[in-house]
Amino acid sequence: MRVTLLGTGSADGWPNPWCACPSCAWARDTGNARAQTGVLLDDAMLVDLGPDVPRAAARFGVDLGRLRHLVIGHAHPDHLGPEALMWRSWSTVADRPLDVVGPRAVLDAVAAFLTRWERRAPGEAGSPLHPRLALAGSPIRLGGPGPDGGGYLVVPVAAAHGDASVGPAVLYDITAPDGARLLYACDTGPLPAATVEALAGREFDVALVEENNGDRPGFGDHLDLATFTADVGQGSARAEP
Ligand SMILES: [Zn+2]
Ligand SMILES: [Zn+2]
């Protein structure tokens, strides 16, 4: 699995371009701007599509034309900018199939946007976009054939993040065609017990876990340094033989 981090920033990116705090000033002065979090796998699967993410790809010289699967965790606006699908529809790959995976609120937001602006929702006749509903605990098989004859196996697990109007939010346990495994855990508060249970013993090759709040009192359903450490420790303990 080839992992390309297109962004590792928070909703407002880093730096927040309005902000004069030392952290944002450092990032600005050193040219360390980071987009909203989004990760590209094998150039074939993109996990999370904040409005910054396609532009980050353009700046890094990354071609999104081979994308086959778009996977979204929840419908907060820093994880889902459905307008990117309109920009795609003006490109040379407009007619190529693209799975759009996400919980109900994500699929509804994408359908509403594209119905408004393109008069054609994903899944309708002639649309290259194929909606796939992500439900915690229900595996989704995508694409292929990979080297072993299979594509990606995507298993949504419950996040502790927001209410049903943005999800219900999920995180993703992803197995690539080459067998490599990645955990995508952005955004979430301390993991629900059912999620810890579902992830036990999975031996991920890469775990991308949010740590939104740093050493400050945070807001929303996110991790800080203490809860991040506790969650990762819990996962490591469960992975012990
Ligand atoms: Zn700042
Ligand atoms: Zn969120």
Short mmCIF file of C-alpha atoms and ligand atoms in Angstrom, two decimals:
data_model
loop_
_atom_site.label_atom_id
_atom_site.label_comp_id
_atom_site.label_asym_id
_atom_site.label_seq_id
_atom_site.Cartn_x
_atom_site.Cartn_y
_atom_site.Cartn_z
CA MET A 1 0.00 0.00 0.00
CA ARG A 2 1.36 3.40 -0.94
CA VAL A 3 0.20 6.05 1.53
CA THR A 4 0.21 9.73 0.51
CA LEU A 5 -0.76 12.20 3.22
CA LEU A 6 -2.36 15.10 1.37
CA GLY A 7 -3.10 16.89 4.62
CA THR A 8 -2.64 16.36 8.36
CA GLY A 9 -4.14 19.61 9.60
CA SER A 10 -7.33 20.33 11.48
CA ALA A 11 -10.52 21.88 10.11
CA ASP A 12 -8.90 25.30 9.80
CA GLY A 13 -5.64 23.79 8.51
CA TRP A 14 -2.29 24.77 9.95
CA PRO A 15 -1.67 27.63 10.11
CA ASN A 16 -5.12 29.10 10.43
CA PRO A 17 -4.46 32.02 8.06
CA TRP A 18 -6.23 34.47 10.39
CA CYS A 19 -4.41 33.46 13.54
CA ALA A 20 -1.47 35.20 15.25
CA CYS A 21 -0.74 32.49 17.86
CA PRO A 22 2.91 31.26 18.00
CA SER A 23 2.02 27.89 16.47
CA CYS A 24 0.30 29.41 13.44
CA ALA A 25 2.98 32.10 13.12
CA TRP A 26 5.70 29.41 13.08
CA ALA A 27 3.89 27.35 10.46
CA ARG A 28 3.37 30.45 8.33
CA ASP A 29 6.95 31.71 8.65
CA THR A 30 8.49 28.32 7.87
CA GLY A 31 6.22 27.49 4.94
CA ASN A 32 4.76 24.51 6.76
CA ALA A 33 1.15 24.95 5.73
CA ARG A 34 -0.92 21.77 6.09
CA ALA A 35 -4.27 21.08 4.52
CA GLN A 36 -7.24 19.44 6.20
CA THR A 37 -6.61 15.77 6.84
CA GLY A 38 -6.91 13.48 3.84
CA VAL A 39 -4.99 10.39 2.76
CA LEU A 40 -4.53 8.83 -0.66
CA LEU A 41 -3.90 5.07 -0.94
CA ASP A 42 -2.22 3.63 -4.05
CA ASP A 43 -3.59 6.63 -6.01
CA ALA A 44 -6.83 4.59 -6.08
CA MET A 45 -8.58 5.42 -2.81
CA LEU A 46 -8.96 8.80 -1.10
CA VAL A 47 -10.07 8.90 2.52
CA ASP A 48 -11.72 12.22 3.37
CA LEU A 49 -12.33 15.10 1.01
CA GLY A 50 -12.16 18.40 2.85
CA PRO A 51 -12.27 21.40 0.52
CA ASP A 52 -8.47 21.87 0.91
CA VAL A 53 -7.57 18.35 -0.12
CA PRO A 54 -7.90 18.45 -3.95
CA ARG A 55 -5.87 21.69 -4.00
CA ALA A 56 -3.21 20.06 -1.82
CA ALA A 57 -3.03 17.24 -4.38
CA ALA A 58 -2.57 19.80 -7.15
CA ARG A 59 0.21 21.58 -5.24
CA PHE A 60 2.03 18.30 -4.56
CA GLY A 61 1.79 17.27 -8.23
CA VAL A 62 -0.52 14.37 -7.37
CA ASP A 63 -2.86 13.15 -10.12
CA LEU A 64 -6.31 12.20 -8.80
CA GLY A 65 -7.37 10.82 -12.19
CA ARG A 66 -6.84 7.20 -11.16
CA LEU A 67 -9.06 7.48 -8.11
CA ARG A 68 -11.66 4.69 -7.99
CA HIS A 69 -12.93 4.93 -4.41
CA LEU A 70 -13.78 7.96 -2.30
CA VAL A 71 -14.26 7.13 1.39
CA ILE A 72 -15.67 9.71 3.83
CA GLY A 73 -16.02 9.34 7.60
CA HIS A 74 -18.67 11.95 8.35
CA ALA A 75 -20.30 15.07 6.95
CA HIS A 76 -18.54 17.86 8.83
CA PRO A 77 -17.42 20.40 6.22
CA ASP A 78 -13.71 19.80 6.78
CA HIS A 79 -14.13 16.15 5.76
CA LEU A 80 -16.56 16.55 2.91
CA GLY A 81 -16.44 19.22 0.20
CA PRO A 82 -18.85 17.77 -2.36
CA GLU A 83 -18.05 20.56 -4.80
CA ALA A 84 -14.88 18.63 -5.71
CA LEU A 85 -17.12 16.10 -7.44
CA MET A 86 -18.45 18.87 -9.64
CA TRP A 87 -14.91 19.93 -10.54
CA ARG A 88 -14.19 16.27 -11.37
CA SER A 89 -17.20 16.21 -13.69
CA TRP A 90 -15.49 18.88 -15.83
CA SER A 91 -12.31 16.81 -16.22
CA THR A 92 -11.07 14.17 -18.66
CA VAL A 93 -12.01 11.42 -16.15
CA ALA A 94 -15.58 12.62 -15.69
CA ASP A 95 -17.12 9.38 -16.95
CA ARG A 96 -14.90 6.96 -15.04
CA PRO A 97 -16.63 5.12 -12.21
CA LEU A 98 -16.03 6.35 -8.67
CA ASP A 99 -17.39 4.69 -5.54
CA VAL A 100 -18.56 7.17 -2.92
CA VAL A 101 -18.51 5.48 0.48
CA GLY A 102 -19.90 7.12 3.60
CA PRO A 103 -22.58 7.07 6.25
CA ARG A 104 -26.10 8.23 5.45
CA ALA A 105 -25.48 11.94 6.14
CA VAL A 106 -22.51 11.95 3.74
CA LEU A 107 -24.42 10.28 0.91
CA ASP A 108 -27.34 12.66 1.48
CA ALA A 109 -25.08 15.73 1.41
CA VAL A 110 -23.38 14.60 -1.82
CA ALA A 111 -26.73 13.80 -3.46
CA ALA A 112 -28.22 17.15 -2.41
CA PHE A 113 -25.23 19.12 -3.72
CA LEU A 114 -25.03 17.33 -7.06
CA THR A 115 -28.80 17.44 -7.57
CA ARG A 116 -28.68 21.19 -7.00
CA TRP A 117 -25.74 21.89 -9.29
CA GLU A 118 -25.60 19.02 -11.78
CA ARG A 119 -29.20 17.80 -11.67
CA ARG A 120 -27.97 14.23 -11.28
CA ALA A 121 -27.40 12.47 -7.99
CA PRO A 122 -24.92 9.58 -7.52
CA GLY A 123 -26.49 6.26 -8.42
CA GLU A 124 -28.90 7.76 -10.93
CA ALA A 125 -28.83 6.48 -14.51
CA GLY A 126 -25.71 7.70 -16.28
CA SER A 127 -23.93 8.88 -13.14
CA PRO A 128 -20.35 7.60 -12.81
CA LEU A 129 -20.68 7.91 -9.01
CA HIS A 130 -21.72 4.81 -7.09
CA PRO A 131 -22.91 5.46 -3.53
CA ARG A 132 -22.05 2.82 -0.93
CA LEU A 133 -23.53 3.14 2.55
CA ALA A 134 -21.03 2.77 5.41
CA LEU A 135 -22.47 1.16 8.51
CA ALA A 136 -20.32 0.33 11.52
CA GLY A 137 -19.52 -3.38 11.50
CA SER A 138 -20.60 -4.03 7.89
CA PRO A 139 -17.60 -4.76 5.62
CA ILE A 140 -17.56 -3.25 2.12
CA ARG A 141 -15.59 -4.79 -0.73
CA LEU A 142 -14.39 -2.39 -3.37
CA GLY A 143 -12.66 -2.51 -6.70
CA GLY A 144 -10.20 -5.07 -7.85
CA PRO A 145 -8.69 -6.99 -9.23
CA GLY A 146 -5.69 -6.46 -6.98
CA PRO A 147 -2.56 -8.61 -7.10
CA ASP A 148 -4.39 -11.34 -5.18
CA GLY A 149 -7.51 -11.08 -7.30
CA GLY A 150 -9.24 -8.87 -4.77
CA GLY A 151 -9.70 -5.17 -4.23
CA TYR A 152 -9.95 -3.21 -1.00
CA LEU A 153 -11.77 -4.40 2.07
CA VAL A 154 -13.16 -1.46 4.02
CA VAL A 155 -14.67 -2.06 7.44
CA PRO A 156 -16.39 0.94 9.04
CA VAL A 157 -16.23 1.09 12.84
CA ALA A 158 -18.07 3.54 15.07
CA ALA A 159 -16.48 6.89 15.93
CA ALA A 160 -17.36 8.94 19.00
CA HIS A 161 -18.02 12.09 17.02
CA GLY A 162 -21.05 14.27 16.40
CA ASP A 163 -24.65 13.21 16.09
CA ALA A 164 -26.59 11.42 13.37
CA SER A 165 -26.90 14.65 11.37
CA VAL A 166 -23.23 14.26 10.33
CA GLY A 167 -23.08 10.46 10.17
CA PRO A 168 -23.40 8.42 12.20
CA ALA A 169 -19.65 9.09 12.03
CA VAL A 170 -17.37 6.15 11.32
CA LEU A 171 -13.66 5.37 11.23
CA TYR A 172 -12.19 2.90 8.74
CA ASP A 173 -10.23 -0.35 8.97
CA ILE A 174 -8.85 -0.69 5.43
CA THR A 175 -7.08 -3.69 3.89
CA ALA A 176 -5.37 -2.97 0.56
CA PRO A 177 -5.12 -5.42 -2.34
CA ASP A 178 -1.55 -6.28 -1.24
CA GLY A 179 -2.78 -7.20 2.25
CA ALA A 180 -1.44 -4.10 4.04
CA ARG A 181 -3.77 -2.72 6.71
CA LEU A 182 -4.43 0.89 7.65
CA LEU A 183 -6.55 2.36 10.42
CA TYR A 184 -8.03 5.78 9.68
CA ALA A 185 -9.31 7.29 12.93
CA CYS A 186 -10.08 10.98 12.28
CA ASP A 187 -12.32 12.42 13.85
CA THR A 188 -13.19 10.79 17.14
CA GLY A 189 -13.24 11.21 20.87
CA PRO A 190 -12.08 8.29 23.03
CA LEU A 191 -12.95 5.15 21.09
CA PRO A 192 -16.23 3.40 21.92
CA ALA A 193 -15.82 -0.01 23.55
CA ALA A 194 -17.33 -1.74 20.50
CA THR A 195 -14.70 -0.12 18.29
CA VAL A 196 -11.81 -1.17 20.55
CA GLU A 197 -13.25 -4.69 20.44
CA ALA A 198 -13.59 -4.62 16.63
CA LEU A 199 -9.99 -3.44 16.17
CA ALA A 200 -8.39 -5.82 18.69
CA GLY A 201 -5.55 -7.88 17.21
CA ARG A 202 -5.74 -6.27 13.76
CA GLU A 203 -1.98 -5.55 13.61
CA PHE A 204 -2.24 -2.46 11.43
CA ASP A 205 0.76 -1.49 9.32
CA VAL A 206 -0.27 2.18 9.61
CA ALA A 207 -2.57 3.82 12.14
CA LEU A 208 -3.60 7.41 11.44
CA VAL A 209 -5.19 8.64 14.67
CA GLU A 210 -6.29 12.18 15.32
CA GLU A 211 -4.88 14.30 18.16
CA ASN A 212 -6.83 17.48 17.61
CA ASN A 213 -6.60 19.18 20.97
CA GLY A 214 -2.92 18.95 21.93
CA ASP A 215 -2.25 19.96 25.51
CA ARG A 216 -5.12 22.43 25.65
CA PRO A 217 -8.68 22.00 26.76
CA GLY A 218 -10.30 20.94 23.52
CA PHE A 219 -13.74 21.20 22.07
CA GLY A 220 -15.99 18.75 20.34
CA ASP A 221 -15.53 15.00 20.19
CA HIS A 222 -11.76 14.83 19.75
CA LEU A 223 -8.65 13.43 21.38
CA ASP A 224 -6.05 15.35 23.37
CA LEU A 225 -2.59 14.17 24.37
CA ALA A 226 -3.91 12.25 27.39
CA THR A 227 -6.84 10.55 25.66
CA PHE A 228 -4.75 9.84 22.54
CA THR A 229 -2.16 8.08 24.68
CA ALA A 230 -4.85 6.13 26.49
CA ASP A 231 -6.51 5.01 23.23
CA VAL A 232 -3.26 3.97 21.58
CA GLY A 233 -2.16 2.21 24.78
CA GLN A 234 -5.45 0.36 24.87
CA GLY A 235 -4.98 -0.79 21.28
CA SER A 236 -1.41 -1.92 21.96
CA ALA A 237 -2.45 -3.82 25.07
CA ARG A 238 -5.18 -5.61 23.16
CA ALA A 239 -2.68 -6.55 20.45
CA GLU A 240 -0.40 -8.36 22.93
CA PRO A 241 -0.56 -12.13 22.49
ZN ZN B 1 -3.14 29.76 15.79
ZN ZN B 2 -15.72 16.25 12.52
#
